[in-house]
Amino acid sequence: MSMLDTAKRWARGIKRDVVALWLAARDPRVPWYAKAVAGAVAAYALSPIDLIPDFIPIFGYLDDLLIVPLGIMLAVRLVPAGLMQEFRDEATRSARPVSKAGLIFMIAVWILAALVLLRLFWPMPA
């Protein structure tokens, strides 16, 4: 198996696990702490806006290559194994959702960052 095939399989697994975590965050059988982590990771991963935009050199892909997979690994460990397999099976059959909550959160973070920068660098009257 080539390295490209391995990377493609890994990427498909990540996509499936994000949808599975989205399902886990809504299931009453999952413990509250696992729901919180799974919901946060799924909302961020499914959000159409990144915390660090991809056009920023090196750091733009940091969240895609490091933060999201680490969050997924943590959330998968918190969800009971039997339930996680059930969610993975369901995720392979369902369409990829889009997180409106993740979108709203990322927009709020960017607005807050812009306000902080304005406050820091805008000249204040004496």
JSON list of C-alpha atoms in Angstrom, two decimals:
[
{"chain": "A", "resi": 1, "resn": "MET", "atom": "CA", "xyz": [0.00, 0.00, 0.00]},
{"chain": "A", "resi": 2, "resn": "SER", "atom": "CA", "xyz": [1.43, 3.35, -0.99]},
{"chain": "A", "resi": 3, "resn": "MET", "atom": "CA", "xyz": [1.81, 6.36, 1.24]},
{"chain": "A", "resi": 4, "resn": "LEU", "atom": "CA", "xyz": [-0.85, 8.21, -0.78]},
{"chain": "A", "resi": 5, "resn": "ASP", "atom": "CA", "xyz": [-3.36, 5.40, -0.23]},
{"chain": "A", "resi": 6, "resn": "THR", "atom": "CA", "xyz": [-2.62, 5.45, 3.48]},
{"chain": "A", "resi": 7, "resn": "ALA", "atom": "CA", "xyz": [-3.14, 9.22, 3.63]},
{"chain": "A", "resi": 8, "resn": "LYS", "atom": "CA", "xyz": [-6.44, 8.96, 1.73]},
{"chain": "A", "resi": 9, "resn": "ARG", "atom": "CA", "xyz": [-7.68, 6.23, 4.06]},
{"chain": "A", "resi": 10, "resn": "TRP", "atom": "CA", "xyz": [-6.67, 8.32, 7.10]},
{"chain": "A", "resi": 11, "resn": "ALA", "atom": "CA", "xyz": [-8.49, 11.39, 5.69]},
{"chain": "A", "resi": 12, "resn": "ARG", "atom": "CA", "xyz": [-11.66, 9.35, 5.07]},
{"chain": "A", "resi": 13, "resn": "GLY", "atom": "CA", "xyz": [-11.47, 8.06, 8.65]},
{"chain": "A", "resi": 14, "resn": "ILE", "atom": "CA", "xyz": [-11.11, 11.60, 9.99]},
{"chain": "A", "resi": 15, "resn": "LYS", "atom": "CA", "xyz": [-14.14, 12.79, 8.00]},
{"chain": "A", "resi": 16, "resn": "ARG", "atom": "CA", "xyz": [-16.19, 9.82, 9.19]},
{"chain": "A", "resi": 17, "resn": "ASP", "atom": "CA", "xyz": [-15.15, 10.38, 12.81]},
{"chain": "A", "resi": 18, "resn": "VAL", "atom": "CA", "xyz": [-16.13, 14.06, 12.68]},
{"chain": "A", "resi": 19, "resn": "VAL", "atom": "CA", "xyz": [-19.65, 13.11, 11.59]},
{"chain": "A", "resi": 20, "resn": "ALA", "atom": "CA", "xyz": [-19.70, 10.33, 14.21]},
{"chain": "A", "resi": 21, "resn": "LEU", "atom": "CA", "xyz": [-18.73, 12.85, 16.91]},
{"chain": "A", "resi": 22, "resn": "TRP", "atom": "CA", "xyz": [-21.48, 15.18, 15.69]},
{"chain": "A", "resi": 23, "resn": "LEU", "atom": "CA", "xyz": [-23.92, 12.29, 16.19]},
{"chain": "A", "resi": 24, "resn": "ALA", "atom": "CA", "xyz": [-22.38, 11.44, 19.59]},
{"chain": "A", "resi": 25, "resn": "ALA", "atom": "CA", "xyz": [-22.84, 15.00, 20.83]},
{"chain": "A", "resi": 26, "resn": "ARG", "atom": "CA", "xyz": [-26.59, 14.62, 20.34]},
{"chain": "A", "resi": 27, "resn": "ASP", "atom": "CA", "xyz": [-27.05, 11.15, 21.80]},
{"chain": "A", "resi": 28, "resn": "PRO", "atom": "CA", "xyz": [-28.41, 10.85, 25.37]},
{"chain": "A", "resi": 29, "resn": "ARG", "atom": "CA", "xyz": [-26.35, 7.68, 26.04]},
{"chain": "A", "resi": 30, "resn": "VAL", "atom": "CA", "xyz": [-23.05, 9.60, 25.82]},
{"chain": "A", "resi": 31, "resn": "PRO", "atom": "CA", "xyz": [-21.67, 11.12, 29.08]},
{"chain": "A", "resi": 32, "resn": "TRP", "atom": "CA", "xyz": [-21.94, 14.90, 29.35]},
{"chain": "A", "resi": 33, "resn": "TYR", "atom": "CA", "xyz": [-18.17, 15.53, 29.28]},
{"chain": "A", "resi": 34, "resn": "ALA", "atom": "CA", "xyz": [-17.78, 13.42, 26.13]},
{"chain": "A", "resi": 35, "resn": "LYS", "atom": "CA", "xyz": [-20.73, 15.28, 24.57]},
{"chain": "A", "resi": 36, "resn": "ALA", "atom": "CA", "xyz": [-19.09, 18.63, 25.34]},
{"chain": "A", "resi": 37, "resn": "VAL", "atom": "CA", "xyz": [-15.75, 17.65, 23.77]},
{"chain": "A", "resi": 38, "resn": "ALA", "atom": "CA", "xyz": [-17.36, 15.84, 20.83]},
{"chain": "A", "resi": 39, "resn": "GLY", "atom": "CA", "xyz": [-19.69, 18.77, 20.15]},
{"chain": "A", "resi": 40, "resn": "ALA", "atom": "CA", "xyz": [-16.89, 21.33, 20.29]},
{"chain": "A", "resi": 41, "resn": "VAL", "atom": "CA", "xyz": [-14.59, 19.29, 18.03]},
{"chain": "A", "resi": 42, "resn": "ALA", "atom": "CA", "xyz": [-17.36, 18.51, 15.53]},
{"chain": "A", "resi": 43, "resn": "ALA", "atom": "CA", "xyz": [-18.59, 22.13, 15.48]},
{"chain": "A", "resi": 44, "resn": "TYR", "atom": "CA", "xyz": [-15.08, 23.40, 14.78]},
{"chain": "A", "resi": 45, "resn": "ALA", "atom": "CA", "xyz": [-14.26, 20.72, 12.20]},
{"chain": "A", "resi": 46, "resn": "LEU", "atom": "CA", "xyz": [-17.57, 21.18, 10.37]},
{"chain": "A", "resi": 47, "resn": "SER", "atom": "CA", "xyz": [-17.44, 24.98, 10.47]},
{"chain": "A", "resi": 48, "resn": "PRO", "atom": "CA", "xyz": [-16.84, 26.56, 7.07]},
{"chain": "A", "resi": 49, "resn": "ILE", "atom": "CA", "xyz": [-14.51, 29.12, 8.70]},
{"chain": "A", "resi": 50, "resn": "ASP", "atom": "CA", "xyz": [-11.17, 28.20, 10.29]},
{"chain": "A", "resi": 51, "resn": "LEU", "atom": "CA", "xyz": [-9.73, 29.79, 13.41]},
{"chain": "A", "resi": 52, "resn": "ILE", "atom": "CA", "xyz": [-6.53, 30.38, 11.46]},
{"chain": "A", "resi": 53, "resn": "PRO", "atom": "CA", "xyz": [-7.26, 30.99, 7.74]},
{"chain": "A", "resi": 54, "resn": "ASP", "atom": "CA", "xyz": [-5.45, 28.62, 5.39]},
{"chain": "A", "resi": 55, "resn": "PHE", "atom": "CA", "xyz": [-3.83, 31.46, 3.42]},
{"chain": "A", "resi": 56, "resn": "ILE", "atom": "CA", "xyz": [-1.59, 32.33, 6.40]},
{"chain": "A", "resi": 57, "resn": "PRO", "atom": "CA", "xyz": [1.71, 30.53, 5.73]},
{"chain": "A", "resi": 58, "resn": "ILE", "atom": "CA", "xyz": [2.41, 27.46, 7.89]},
{"chain": "A", "resi": 59, "resn": "PHE", "atom": "CA", "xyz": [-0.02, 28.40, 10.68]},
{"chain": "A", "resi": 60, "resn": "GLY", "atom": "CA", "xyz": [-3.01, 28.27, 8.32]},
{"chain": "A", "resi": 61, "resn": "TYR", "atom": "CA", "xyz": [-2.76, 24.50, 8.05]},
{"chain": "A", "resi": 62, "resn": "LEU", "atom": "CA", "xyz": [-1.74, 23.96, 11.67]},
{"chain": "A", "resi": 63, "resn": "ASP", "atom": "CA", "xyz": [-5.35, 23.52, 12.80]},
{"chain": "A", "resi": 64, "resn": "ASP", "atom": "CA", "xyz": [-6.13, 21.13, 9.94]},
{"chain": "A", "resi": 65, "resn": "LEU", "atom": "CA", "xyz": [-3.05, 18.99, 10.47]},
{"chain": "A", "resi": 66, "resn": "LEU", "atom": "CA", "xyz": [-2.65, 19.09, 14.24]},
{"chain": "A", "resi": 67, "resn": "ILE", "atom": "CA", "xyz": [-5.46, 20.64, 16.29]},
{"chain": "A", "resi": 68, "resn": "VAL", "atom": "CA", "xyz": [-8.45, 18.90, 14.63]},
{"chain": "A", "resi": 69, "resn": "PRO", "atom": "CA", "xyz": [-6.92, 15.37, 14.63]},
{"chain": "A", "resi": 70, "resn": "LEU", "atom": "CA", "xyz": [-5.82, 15.72, 18.27]},
{"chain": "A", "resi": 71, "resn": "GLY", "atom": "CA", "xyz": [-9.29, 16.93, 19.25]},
{"chain": "A", "resi": 72, "resn": "ILE", "atom": "CA", "xyz": [-10.87, 14.03, 17.38]},
{"chain": "A", "resi": 73, "resn": "MET", "atom": "CA", "xyz": [-8.58, 11.52, 19.12]},
{"chain": "A", "resi": 74, "resn": "LEU", "atom": "CA", "xyz": [-9.47, 12.96, 22.53]},
{"chain": "A", "resi": 75, "resn": "ALA", "atom": "CA", "xyz": [-13.20, 12.97, 21.83]},
{"chain": "A", "resi": 76, "resn": "VAL", "atom": "CA", "xyz": [-13.14, 9.41, 20.42]},
{"chain": "A", "resi": 77, "resn": "ARG", "atom": "CA", "xyz": [-11.43, 8.19, 23.61]},
{"chain": "A", "resi": 78, "resn": "LEU", "atom": "CA", "xyz": [-14.11, 9.83, 25.77]},
{"chain": "A", "resi": 79, "resn": "VAL", "atom": "CA", "xyz": [-17.07, 8.28, 23.93]},
{"chain": "A", "resi": 80, "resn": "PRO", "atom": "CA", "xyz": [-17.71, 4.65, 24.97]},
{"chain": "A", "resi": 81, "resn": "ALA", "atom": "CA", "xyz": [-16.23, 2.27, 22.35]},
{"chain": "A", "resi": 82, "resn": "GLY", "atom": "CA", "xyz": [-19.47, 0.44, 21.53]},
{"chain": "A", "resi": 83, "resn": "LEU", "atom": "CA", "xyz": [-21.34, 3.68, 21.00]},
{"chain": "A", "resi": 84, "resn": "MET", "atom": "CA", "xyz": [-18.51, 5.14, 18.94]},
{"chain": "A", "resi": 85, "resn": "GLN", "atom": "CA", "xyz": [-18.62, 2.15, 16.58]},
{"chain": "A", "resi": 86, "resn": "GLU", "atom": "CA", "xyz": [-22.38, 2.60, 16.24]},
{"chain": "A", "resi": 87, "resn": "PHE", "atom": "CA", "xyz": [-21.91, 6.30, 15.43]},
{"chain": "A", "resi": 88, "resn": "ARG", "atom": "CA", "xyz": [-19.16, 5.47, 12.91]},
{"chain": "A", "resi": 89, "resn": "ASP", "atom": "CA", "xyz": [-21.45, 3.00, 11.15]},
{"chain": "A", "resi": 90, "resn": "GLU", "atom": "CA", "xyz": [-24.22, 5.59, 11.01]},
{"chain": "A", "resi": 91, "resn": "ALA", "atom": "CA", "xyz": [-21.78, 8.28, 9.84]},
{"chain": "A", "resi": 92, "resn": "THR", "atom": "CA", "xyz": [-20.75, 6.19, 6.82]},
{"chain": "A", "resi": 93, "resn": "ARG", "atom": "CA", "xyz": [-24.42, 6.04, 5.76]},
{"chain": "A", "resi": 94, "resn": "SER", "atom": "CA", "xyz": [-25.29, 9.71, 6.35]},
{"chain": "A", "resi": 95, "resn": "ALA", "atom": "CA", "xyz": [-24.35, 12.97, 4.66]},
{"chain": "A", "resi": 96, "resn": "ARG", "atom": "CA", "xyz": [-21.78, 15.37, 6.11]},
{"chain": "A", "resi": 97, "resn": "PRO", "atom": "CA", "xyz": [-23.56, 18.05, 8.18]},
{"chain": "A", "resi": 98, "resn": "VAL", "atom": "CA", "xyz": [-22.53, 21.70, 8.35]},
{"chain": "A", "resi": 99, "resn": "SER", "atom": "CA", "xyz": [-22.13, 23.30, 11.76]},
{"chain": "A", "resi": 100, "resn": "LYS", "atom": "CA", "xyz": [-23.93, 26.63, 12.04]},
{"chain": "A", "resi": 101, "resn": "ALA", "atom": "CA", "xyz": [-22.87, 26.83, 15.69]},
{"chain": "A", "resi": 102, "resn": "GLY", "atom": "CA", "xyz": [-19.24, 26.44, 14.64]},
{"chain": "A", "resi": 103, "resn": "LEU", "atom": "CA", "xyz": [-19.70, 29.14, 12.01]},
{"chain": "A", "resi": 104, "resn": "ILE", "atom": "CA", "xyz": [-21.23, 31.54, 14.55]},
{"chain": "A", "resi": 105, "resn": "PHE", "atom": "CA", "xyz": [-18.48, 30.78, 17.07]},
{"chain": "A", "resi": 106, "resn": "MET", "atom": "CA", "xyz": [-15.70, 31.40, 14.54]},
{"chain": "A", "resi": 107, "resn": "ILE", "atom": "CA", "xyz": [-17.29, 34.67, 13.40]},
{"chain": "A", "resi": 108, "resn": "ALA", "atom": "CA", "xyz": [-17.56, 35.76, 17.04]},
{"chain": "A", "resi": 109, "resn": "VAL", "atom": "CA", "xyz": [-13.88, 34.92, 17.64]},
{"chain": "A", "resi": 110, "resn": "TRP", "atom": "CA", "xyz": [-12.84, 36.96, 14.59]},
{"chain": "A", "resi": 111, "resn": "ILE", "atom": "CA", "xyz": [-15.02, 39.93, 15.62]},
{"chain": "A", "resi": 112, "resn": "LEU", "atom": "CA", "xyz": [-13.63, 39.81, 19.15]},
{"chain": "A", "resi": 113, "resn": "ALA", "atom": "CA", "xyz": [-10.06, 39.66, 17.82]},
{"chain": "A", "resi": 114, "resn": "ALA", "atom": "CA", "xyz": [-10.76, 42.64, 15.54]},
{"chain": "A", "resi": 115, "resn": "LEU", "atom": "CA", "xyz": [-12.19, 44.64, 18.45]},
{"chain": "A", "resi": 116, "resn": "VAL", "atom": "CA", "xyz": [-9.18, 43.85, 20.63]},
{"chain": "A", "resi": 117, "resn": "LEU", "atom": "CA", "xyz": [-6.79, 44.91, 17.86]},
{"chain": "A", "resi": 118, "resn": "LEU", "atom": "CA", "xyz": [-8.77, 48.10, 17.28]},
{"chain": "A", "resi": 119, "resn": "ARG", "atom": "CA", "xyz": [-8.66, 48.90, 20.97]},
{"chain": "A", "resi": 120, "resn": "LEU", "atom": "CA", "xyz": [-4.92, 48.26, 21.12]},
{"chain": "A", "resi": 121, "resn": "PHE", "atom": "CA", "xyz": [-3.87, 50.17, 18.03]},
{"chain": "A", "resi": 122, "resn": "TRP", "atom": "CA", "xyz": [-6.50, 52.90, 17.54]},
{"chain": "A", "resi": 123, "resn": "PRO", "atom": "CA", "xyz": [-5.23, 56.24, 18.88]},
{"chain": "A", "resi": 124, "resn": "MET", "atom": "CA", "xyz": [-7.23, 57.34, 21.90]},
{"chain": "A", "resi": 125, "resn": "PRO", "atom": "CA", "xyz": [-7.88, 61.04, 22.56]},
{"chain": "A", "resi": 126, "resn": "ALA", "atom": "CA", "xyz": [-6.06, 62.34, 25.60]}
]
